[in-house]
């Protein structure tokens, strides 16, 4: 084997190790006209990449039944966030004064729309709540939890 091809193989090996280490998790979450998320618990490793493919599979108009998926920081209060969100229609139900409590969020989606978000899971293990901040959707159960475990 020539020196060139063996170093090429070594490089390829390094590249493959690199892609395995970077590979994160992808989860698809659907939201529907019944005001439910199809996934309410996501397990993730601290510091890893998490991709959420979020789909509004409903048929009702966005103004009446829009959905988003907002992941909050660990110390955030989801109930307080959802209450403040009711007055934040102009910013797609993300209250400006609580924006710093958001870890990751999709836009507000209308029927048959979808959005993919990728973010780095916090390094601190624990439970991180996600919710839909459209008025009253959190109250009726549009929420879930990302359970972050240590590396
Ligand atoms: Cu919703």
Coordinates of C-alpha atoms and ligand atoms in Angstrom, one line a residue:
X1 CA 0.0 0.0 0.0
X2 CA 1.4 3.4 -0.9
X3 CA 2.0 6.0 1.7
X4 CA -0.6 8.2 0.1
X5 CA -3.4 5.7 0.3
X6 CA -2.7 4.7 3.9
X7 CA -2.7 8.3 5.0
X8 CA -6.0 8.7 3.1
X9 CA -7.5 5.8 5.0
X10 CA -6.3 7.3 8.2
X11 CA -7.9 10.6 7.4
X12 CA -11.1 8.8 6.5
X13 CA -11.1 7.0 9.8
X14 CA -10.7 10.3 11.6
X15 CA -13.5 11.8 9.7
X16 CA -15.8 8.9 10.6
X17 CA -14.9 9.1 14.3
X18 CA -15.7 12.8 14.0
X19 CA -19.1 12.3 12.5
X20 CA -20.1 9.6 15.1
X21 CA -19.2 12.0 18.0
X22 CA -21.2 14.8 16.4
X23 CA -24.3 12.7 15.7
X24 CA -27.2 14.0 17.7
X25 CA -30.7 12.8 18.2
X26 CA -33.7 13.7 16.1
X27 CA -37.2 13.5 17.4
X28 CA -40.4 14.3 15.5
X29 CA -43.2 16.0 17.5
X30 CA -46.6 16.6 16.0
X31 CA -49.2 19.1 17.2
X32 CA -52.9 18.7 16.3
X33 CA -56.3 20.3 16.5
X34 CA -56.9 18.3 19.8
X35 CA -54.3 20.6 21.4
X36 CA -51.9 17.7 22.1
X37 CA -48.2 17.0 21.3
X38 CA -47.7 13.4 20.1
X39 CA -44.5 13.2 22.1
X40 CA -44.4 14.3 25.8
X41 CA -41.0 13.0 26.9
X42 CA -37.7 13.3 25.1
X43 CA -34.5 11.8 26.6
X44 CA -31.3 13.5 25.7
X45 CA -27.7 13.4 26.8
X46 CA -26.2 16.6 28.4
X47 CA -24.3 18.7 25.9
X48 CA -25.5 16.7 22.9
X49 CA -27.2 18.1 19.8
X50 CA -31.0 17.7 19.7
X51 CA -33.1 18.1 16.6
X52 CA -36.8 18.5 16.9
X53 CA -38.9 18.2 13.7
X54 CA -42.1 19.9 14.7
X55 CA -45.2 19.5 12.6
X56 CA -48.6 21.0 12.9
X57 CA -50.8 18.3 11.4
X58 CA -54.1 20.0 12.2
X59 CA -56.5 21.7 9.8
X60 CA -57.8 24.6 11.8
X61 CA -56.6 28.2 10.9
X62 CA -53.5 29.5 12.5
X63 CA -55.3 32.4 14.3
X64 CA -57.6 29.9 16.1
X65 CA -55.3 26.9 16.5
X66 CA -51.7 27.9 15.9
X67 CA -49.0 25.8 17.6
X68 CA -45.4 26.3 18.6
X69 CA -42.9 24.4 20.6
X70 CA -40.9 26.4 23.1
X71 CA -38.2 24.8 25.3
X72 CA -37.7 26.6 28.6
X73 CA -34.6 26.8 30.7
X74 CA -34.6 24.7 33.9
X75 CA -35.4 27.5 36.3
X76 CA -38.2 28.9 34.2
X77 CA -41.8 28.7 35.4
X78 CA -43.9 27.2 32.5
X79 CA -47.2 28.4 34.0
X80 CA -46.1 32.0 34.4
X81 CA -44.6 31.9 31.0
X82 CA -47.8 30.6 29.4
X83 CA -49.8 33.3 31.2
X84 CA -47.5 36.1 30.1
X85 CA -47.7 34.7 26.6
X86 CA -51.4 35.3 26.3
X87 CA -50.7 39.0 26.0
X88 CA -47.9 38.5 23.5
X89 CA -49.8 37.9 20.2
X90 CA -47.6 40.5 18.4
X91 CA -44.5 38.4 19.1
X92 CA -46.1 35.0 18.3
X93 CA -46.9 34.4 22.0
X94 CA -43.3 34.7 23.2
X95 CA -43.4 37.4 25.9
X96 CA -40.5 39.8 25.3
X97 CA -39.8 40.2 29.0
X98 CA -39.3 36.4 29.4
X99 CA -37.4 35.8 26.2
X100 CA -34.2 35.0 28.2
X101 CA -36.0 31.9 29.7
X102 CA -36.2 30.3 26.2
X103 CA -33.7 27.6 25.3
X104 CA -35.1 27.0 21.8
X105 CA -38.3 27.7 20.0
X106 CA -40.1 27.2 16.7
X107 CA -42.2 29.9 15.1
X108 CA -46.0 29.7 15.5
X109 CA -47.1 27.2 12.8
X110 CA -50.4 27.1 11.0
X111 CA -52.0 23.9 9.6
X112 CA -49.7 21.6 7.6
X113 CA -46.6 23.7 8.4
X114 CA -43.5 22.3 9.9
X115 CA -40.2 23.6 11.2
X116 CA -37.0 21.9 12.3
X117 CA -34.9 23.2 15.2
X118 CA -31.5 22.0 16.4
X119 CA -30.0 23.1 19.6
X120 CA -27.4 22.0 22.1
X121 CA -28.9 20.3 25.2
X122 CA -27.8 22.0 28.4
X123 CA -24.8 20.5 30.2
X124 CA -26.8 20.4 33.4
X125 CA -28.9 17.2 33.8
X126 CA -32.5 17.6 34.8
X127 CA -35.9 18.2 33.4
X128 CA -36.6 20.9 30.8
X129 CA -40.2 21.7 30.0
X130 CA -41.4 22.4 26.5
X131 CA -44.8 23.8 25.8
X132 CA -47.1 25.4 23.2
X133 CA -47.6 29.1 24.2
X134 CA -50.7 29.7 22.1
X135 CA -53.4 30.9 24.6
X136 CA -54.7 28.1 26.8
X137 CA -52.9 25.3 25.1
X138 CA -50.5 24.7 28.0
X139 CA -53.4 24.5 30.4
X140 CA -55.1 21.8 28.5
X141 CA -51.9 19.8 28.4
X142 CA -49.7 20.9 25.4
X143 CA -46.5 20.3 27.2
X144 CA -43.7 17.9 27.5
X145 CA -40.3 17.4 29.2
X146 CA -36.8 16.9 27.9
X147 CA -35.1 14.6 30.4
X148 CA -31.4 15.4 30.3
X149 CA -29.0 12.8 31.6
X150 CA -25.3 13.1 32.4
X151 CA -22.9 12.2 29.7
Ligands
LIG1 CU1 -50.8 24.7 20.6

